[in-house]
GROMACS .gro file of C-alpha atoms in nm:
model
  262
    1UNK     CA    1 -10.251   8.936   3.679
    2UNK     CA    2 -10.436   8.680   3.562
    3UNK     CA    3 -10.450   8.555   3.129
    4UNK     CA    4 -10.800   8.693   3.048
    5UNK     CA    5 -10.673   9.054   3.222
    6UNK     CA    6 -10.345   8.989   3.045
    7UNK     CA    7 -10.530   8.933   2.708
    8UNK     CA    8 -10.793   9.240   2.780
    9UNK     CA    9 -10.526   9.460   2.855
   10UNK     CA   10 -10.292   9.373   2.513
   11UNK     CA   11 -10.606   9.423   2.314
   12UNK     CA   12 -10.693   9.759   2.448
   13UNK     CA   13 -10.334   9.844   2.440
   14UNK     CA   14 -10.297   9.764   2.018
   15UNK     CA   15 -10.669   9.985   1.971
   16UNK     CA   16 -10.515  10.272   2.186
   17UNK     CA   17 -10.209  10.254   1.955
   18UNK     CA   18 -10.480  10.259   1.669
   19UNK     CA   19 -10.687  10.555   1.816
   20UNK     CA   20 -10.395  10.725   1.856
   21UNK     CA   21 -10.218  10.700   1.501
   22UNK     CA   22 -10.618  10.770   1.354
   23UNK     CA   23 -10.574  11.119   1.583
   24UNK     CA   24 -10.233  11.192   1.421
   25UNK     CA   25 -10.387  11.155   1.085
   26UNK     CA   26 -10.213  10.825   0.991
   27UNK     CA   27 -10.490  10.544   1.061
   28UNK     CA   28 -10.406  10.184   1.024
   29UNK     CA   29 -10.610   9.996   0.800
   30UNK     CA   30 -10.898   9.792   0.940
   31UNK     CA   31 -10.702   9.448   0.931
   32UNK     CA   32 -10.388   9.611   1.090
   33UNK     CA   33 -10.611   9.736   1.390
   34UNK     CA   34 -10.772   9.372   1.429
   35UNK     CA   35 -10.479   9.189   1.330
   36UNK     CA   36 -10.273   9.366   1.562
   37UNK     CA   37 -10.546   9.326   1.832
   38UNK     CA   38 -10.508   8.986   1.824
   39UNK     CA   39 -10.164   8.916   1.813
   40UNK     CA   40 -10.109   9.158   2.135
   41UNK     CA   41 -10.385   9.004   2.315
   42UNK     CA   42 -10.207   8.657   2.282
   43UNK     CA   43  -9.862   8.808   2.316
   44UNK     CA   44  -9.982   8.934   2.659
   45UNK     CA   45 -10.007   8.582   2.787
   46UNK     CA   46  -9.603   8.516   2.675
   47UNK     CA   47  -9.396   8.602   2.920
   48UNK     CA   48  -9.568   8.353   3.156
   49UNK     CA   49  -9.386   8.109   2.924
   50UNK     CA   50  -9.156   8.038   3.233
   51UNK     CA   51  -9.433   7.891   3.480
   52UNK     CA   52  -9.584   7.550   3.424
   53UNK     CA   53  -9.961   7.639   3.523
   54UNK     CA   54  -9.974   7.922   3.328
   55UNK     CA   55 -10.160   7.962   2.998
   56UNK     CA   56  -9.917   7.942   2.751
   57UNK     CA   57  -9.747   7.661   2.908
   58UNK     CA   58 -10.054   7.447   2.835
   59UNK     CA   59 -10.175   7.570   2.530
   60UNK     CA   60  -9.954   7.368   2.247
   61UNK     CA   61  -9.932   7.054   2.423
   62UNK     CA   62  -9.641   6.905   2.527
   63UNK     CA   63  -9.465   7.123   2.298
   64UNK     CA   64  -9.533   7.415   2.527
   65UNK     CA   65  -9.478   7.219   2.801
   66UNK     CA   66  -9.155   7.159   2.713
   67UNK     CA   67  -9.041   7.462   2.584
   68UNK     CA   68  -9.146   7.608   2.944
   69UNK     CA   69  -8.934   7.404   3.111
   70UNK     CA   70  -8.647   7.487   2.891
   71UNK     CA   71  -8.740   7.849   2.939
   72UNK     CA   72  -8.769   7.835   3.335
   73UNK     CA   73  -8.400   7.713   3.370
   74UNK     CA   74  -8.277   7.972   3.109
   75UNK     CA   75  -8.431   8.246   3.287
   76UNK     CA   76  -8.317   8.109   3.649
   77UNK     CA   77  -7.942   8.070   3.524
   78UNK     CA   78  -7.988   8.420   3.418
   79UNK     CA   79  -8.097   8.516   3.717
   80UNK     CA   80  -7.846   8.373   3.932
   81UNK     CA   81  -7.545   8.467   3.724
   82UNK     CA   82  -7.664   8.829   3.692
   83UNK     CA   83  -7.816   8.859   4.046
   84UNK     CA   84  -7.701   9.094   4.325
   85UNK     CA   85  -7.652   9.065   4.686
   86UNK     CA   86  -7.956   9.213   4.778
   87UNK     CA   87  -8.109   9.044   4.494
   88UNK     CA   88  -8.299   8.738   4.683
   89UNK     CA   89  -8.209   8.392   4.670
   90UNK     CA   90  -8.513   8.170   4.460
   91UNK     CA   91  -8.587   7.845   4.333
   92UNK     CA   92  -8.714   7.933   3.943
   93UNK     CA   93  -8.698   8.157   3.717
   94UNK     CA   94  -9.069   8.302   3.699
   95UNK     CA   95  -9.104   8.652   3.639
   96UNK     CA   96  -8.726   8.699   3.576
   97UNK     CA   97  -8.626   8.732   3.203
   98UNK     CA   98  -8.918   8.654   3.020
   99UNK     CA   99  -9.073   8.981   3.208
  100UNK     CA  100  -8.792   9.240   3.126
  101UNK     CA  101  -8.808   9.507   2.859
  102UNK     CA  102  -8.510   9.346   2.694
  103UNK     CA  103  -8.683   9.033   2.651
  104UNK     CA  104  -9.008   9.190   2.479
  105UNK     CA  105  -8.795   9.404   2.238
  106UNK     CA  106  -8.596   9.040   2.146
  107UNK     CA  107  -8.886   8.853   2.079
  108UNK     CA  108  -9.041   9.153   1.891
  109UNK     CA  109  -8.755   9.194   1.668
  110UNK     CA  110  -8.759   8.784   1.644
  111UNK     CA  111  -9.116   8.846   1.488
  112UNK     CA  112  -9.001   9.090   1.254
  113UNK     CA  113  -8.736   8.915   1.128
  114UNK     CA  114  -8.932   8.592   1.107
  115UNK     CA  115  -9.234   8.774   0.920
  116UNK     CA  116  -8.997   8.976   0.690
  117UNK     CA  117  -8.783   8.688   0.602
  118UNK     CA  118  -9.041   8.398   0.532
  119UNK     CA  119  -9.305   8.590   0.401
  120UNK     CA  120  -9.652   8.436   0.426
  121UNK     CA  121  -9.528   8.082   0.615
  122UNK     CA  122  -9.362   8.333   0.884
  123UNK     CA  123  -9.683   8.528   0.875
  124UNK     CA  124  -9.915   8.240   0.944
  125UNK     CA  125  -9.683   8.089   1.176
  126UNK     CA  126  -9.679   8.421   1.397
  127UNK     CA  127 -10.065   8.406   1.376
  128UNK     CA  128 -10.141   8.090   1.469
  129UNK     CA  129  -9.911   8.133   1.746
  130UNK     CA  130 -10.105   8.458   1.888
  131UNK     CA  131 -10.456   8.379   1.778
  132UNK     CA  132 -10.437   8.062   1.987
  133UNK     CA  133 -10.322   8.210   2.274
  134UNK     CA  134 -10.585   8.522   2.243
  135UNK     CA  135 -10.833   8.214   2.226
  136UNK     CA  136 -10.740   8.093   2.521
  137UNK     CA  137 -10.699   8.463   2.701
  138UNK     CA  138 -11.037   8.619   2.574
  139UNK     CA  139 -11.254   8.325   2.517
  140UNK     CA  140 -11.101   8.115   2.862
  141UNK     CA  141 -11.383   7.973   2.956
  142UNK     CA  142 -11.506   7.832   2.607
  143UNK     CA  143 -11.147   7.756   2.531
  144UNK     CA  144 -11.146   7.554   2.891
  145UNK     CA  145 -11.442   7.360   2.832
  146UNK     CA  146 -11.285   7.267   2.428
  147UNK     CA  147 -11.027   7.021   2.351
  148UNK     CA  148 -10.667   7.191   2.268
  149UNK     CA  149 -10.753   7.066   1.885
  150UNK     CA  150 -11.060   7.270   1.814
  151UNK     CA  151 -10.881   7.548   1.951
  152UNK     CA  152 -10.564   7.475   1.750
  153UNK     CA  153 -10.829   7.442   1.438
  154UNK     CA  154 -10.989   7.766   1.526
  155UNK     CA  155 -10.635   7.939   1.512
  156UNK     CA  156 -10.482   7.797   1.231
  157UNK     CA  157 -10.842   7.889   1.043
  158UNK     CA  158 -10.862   8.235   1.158
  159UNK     CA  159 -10.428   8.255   1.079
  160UNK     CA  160 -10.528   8.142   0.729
  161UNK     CA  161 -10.827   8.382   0.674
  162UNK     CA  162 -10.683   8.701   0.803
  163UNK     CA  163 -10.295   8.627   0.621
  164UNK     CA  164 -10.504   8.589   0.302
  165UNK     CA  165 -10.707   8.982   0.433
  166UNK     CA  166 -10.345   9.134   0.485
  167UNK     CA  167 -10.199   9.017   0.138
  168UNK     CA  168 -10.447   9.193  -0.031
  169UNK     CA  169 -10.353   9.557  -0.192
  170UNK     CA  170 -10.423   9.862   0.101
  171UNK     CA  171 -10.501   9.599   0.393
  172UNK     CA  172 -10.190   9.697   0.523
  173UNK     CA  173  -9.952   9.416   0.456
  174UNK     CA  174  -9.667   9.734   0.428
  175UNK     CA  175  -9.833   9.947   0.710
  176UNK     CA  176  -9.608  10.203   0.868
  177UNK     CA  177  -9.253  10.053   0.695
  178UNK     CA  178  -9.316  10.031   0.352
  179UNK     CA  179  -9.338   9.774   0.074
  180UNK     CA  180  -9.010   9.683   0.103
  181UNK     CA  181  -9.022   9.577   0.459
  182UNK     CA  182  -9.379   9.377   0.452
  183UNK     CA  183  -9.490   9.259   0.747
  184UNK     CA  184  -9.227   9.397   0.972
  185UNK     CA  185  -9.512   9.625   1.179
  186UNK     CA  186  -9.582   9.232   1.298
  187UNK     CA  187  -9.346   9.264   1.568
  188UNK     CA  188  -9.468   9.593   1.728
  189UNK     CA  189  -9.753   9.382   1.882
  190UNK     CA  190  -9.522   9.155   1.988
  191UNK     CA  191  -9.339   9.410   2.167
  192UNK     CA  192  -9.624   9.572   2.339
  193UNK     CA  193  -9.824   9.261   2.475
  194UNK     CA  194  -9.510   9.168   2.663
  195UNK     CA  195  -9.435   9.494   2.791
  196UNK     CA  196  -9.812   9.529   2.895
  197UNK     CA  197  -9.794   9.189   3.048
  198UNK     CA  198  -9.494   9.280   3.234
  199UNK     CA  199  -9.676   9.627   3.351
  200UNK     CA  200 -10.030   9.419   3.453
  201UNK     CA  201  -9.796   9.231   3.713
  202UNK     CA  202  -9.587   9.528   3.848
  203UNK     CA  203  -9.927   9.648   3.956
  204UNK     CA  204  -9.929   9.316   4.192
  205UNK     CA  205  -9.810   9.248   4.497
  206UNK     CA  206  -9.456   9.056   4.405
  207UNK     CA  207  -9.403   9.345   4.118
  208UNK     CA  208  -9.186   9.298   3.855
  209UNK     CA  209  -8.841   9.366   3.745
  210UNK     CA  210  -8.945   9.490   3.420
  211UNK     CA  211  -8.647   9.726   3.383
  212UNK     CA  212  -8.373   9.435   3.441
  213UNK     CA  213  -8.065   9.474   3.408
  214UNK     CA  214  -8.089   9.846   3.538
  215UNK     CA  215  -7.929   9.823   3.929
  216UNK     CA  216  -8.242   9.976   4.131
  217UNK     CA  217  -8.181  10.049   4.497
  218UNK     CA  218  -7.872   9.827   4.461
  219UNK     CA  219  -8.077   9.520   4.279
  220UNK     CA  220  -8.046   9.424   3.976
  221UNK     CA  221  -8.394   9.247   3.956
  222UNK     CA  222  -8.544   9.537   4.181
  223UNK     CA  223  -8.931   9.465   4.139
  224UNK     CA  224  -9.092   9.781   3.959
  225UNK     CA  225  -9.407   9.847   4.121
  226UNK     CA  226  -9.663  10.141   4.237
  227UNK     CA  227  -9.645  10.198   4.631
  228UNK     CA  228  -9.717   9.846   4.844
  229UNK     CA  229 -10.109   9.976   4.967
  230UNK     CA  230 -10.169  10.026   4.557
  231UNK     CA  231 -10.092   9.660   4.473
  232UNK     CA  232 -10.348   9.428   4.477
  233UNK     CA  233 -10.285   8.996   4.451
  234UNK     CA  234 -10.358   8.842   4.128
  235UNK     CA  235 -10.699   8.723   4.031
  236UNK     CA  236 -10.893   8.936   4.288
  237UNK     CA  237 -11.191   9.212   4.304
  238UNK     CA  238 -10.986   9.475   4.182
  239UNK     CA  239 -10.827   9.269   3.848
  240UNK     CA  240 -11.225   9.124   3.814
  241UNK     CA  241 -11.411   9.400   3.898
  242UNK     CA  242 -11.225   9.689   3.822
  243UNK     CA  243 -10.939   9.639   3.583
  244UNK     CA  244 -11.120   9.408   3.314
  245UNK     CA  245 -11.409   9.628   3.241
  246UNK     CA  246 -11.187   9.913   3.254
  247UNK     CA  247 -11.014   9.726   2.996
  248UNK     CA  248 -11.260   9.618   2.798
  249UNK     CA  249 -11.424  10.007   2.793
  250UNK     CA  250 -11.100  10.152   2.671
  251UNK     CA  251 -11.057   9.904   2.441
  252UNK     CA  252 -11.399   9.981   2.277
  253UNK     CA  253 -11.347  10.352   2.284
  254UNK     CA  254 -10.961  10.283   2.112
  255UNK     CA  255 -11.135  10.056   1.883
  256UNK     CA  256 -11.414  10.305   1.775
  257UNK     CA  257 -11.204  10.603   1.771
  258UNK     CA  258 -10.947  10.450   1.543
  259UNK     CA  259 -11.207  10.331   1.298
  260UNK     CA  260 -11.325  10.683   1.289
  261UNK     CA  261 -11.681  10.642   1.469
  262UNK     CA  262 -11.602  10.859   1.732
   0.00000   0.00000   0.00000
């Protein structure tokens, strides 16, 4: 899929988690469900961190740019050295790694441990990180037609603003784990945009090996996927026209039912 359906779909995925806690009488707190909103919306953009055009690759700069490229040659060595022989023979290492469930649960537990560790700097670094990128997912079009540094501004603002909403007592700064383990709940949204990333493109036609290193049919990389005449290619009718008001519908409902409207 493409980053706005990426973004859509990590949102609506964090307010289903909220509607769903709220039914099993433990709601999050207001700035957990937006928060959390946020952060999986840009997290849902991540694992394209190994292709040059995508989002994420351009969003920080040459930074980003860099870091891709780095990433793209980790995730093809991977894939060569852990390939099969059925596994196919390819050039670069997009949708390898960076789109298997042991990469999302690493970079989730990364979060924790960054947010837990470092306290607020962690915390605002993690922000700014995933409110940029949710920028650029949900807004695309405005973020297209800004320069990278308003956008950056607009981040590191909003990280600022909503770091100084969680610190305060009952925002939910020790939602779900506790006092002593502040900010740890950070990495859940972490996990889940990059597993609902990973799910948005085994809907597509190349699929996705999501459940590496599982052997699959005698693969290791086997690409997860619904039956071929279900997949559709990326960026057409059924992503615009079907799956992005879908997503933006649930997302609402999740939303309202978690803040106890409905």
């Amino acid at each position: 899929m493409m980053g706005p359906a990426h973004s859509l779909s990590g949102a609506a995925a964090w307010l289903g988690v909220g509607a769903a806690t709220a039914a099993a009488g433990h709601p999050m707190p207001w700035p957990v469900l937006v928060v959390g909103a946020l952060i999986c919306a840009g997290a849902a953009l991540a694992p394209d961190l190994d292709h040059k055009s995508a989002t994420i690759s351009r969003a920080f700069g040459p930074l980003s740019r860099g870091l891709c490229e780095v990433v793209d040659k980790l995730s093809y060595s991977v894939y060569k050295s852990t390939r099969s022989r059925k596994d196919a023979r390819r050039s670069g290492g997009h949708r390898t790694l960076t789109h298997t469930w042991l990469w999302a649960v690493l970079i989730g537990a990364g979060s924790s441990v960054l947010a837990a560790a470092t306290d607020r700097w962690g915390v605002l670094v993690l922000l700014f990180v995933h409110l940029v990128l949710a920028v650029e997912g949900l807004l695309w079009r405005a973020a297209r037609m800004s320069s990278d540094i308003l956008v950056w501004l607009l981040g590191a603002t909003s990280a600022w603003i909503l770091a100084g909403v969680l610190d305060q007592p009952g925002n939910g700064a020790d939602w779900l784990f506790g006092p002593e383990y502040a900010y740890v709940w950070l990495g859940l949204p972490v996990v889940l945009g990059a597993l609902v990333h990973d799910i948005g493109d085994a809907l597509t036609v190349s699929g996705c090996p999501i459940l590496w290193p599982l052997p699959i049919a005698g693969k290791r990389w086997y690409p997860v996927g619904p039956p071929k005449g279900m997949r559709f290619r990326a960026g057409s009718w059924v992503e615009l026209k079907v799956l992005m008001p879908a997503f933006m519908l649930l997302g609402g409902i999740g939303g309202a039912s978690a803040l106890g409207f409905i």
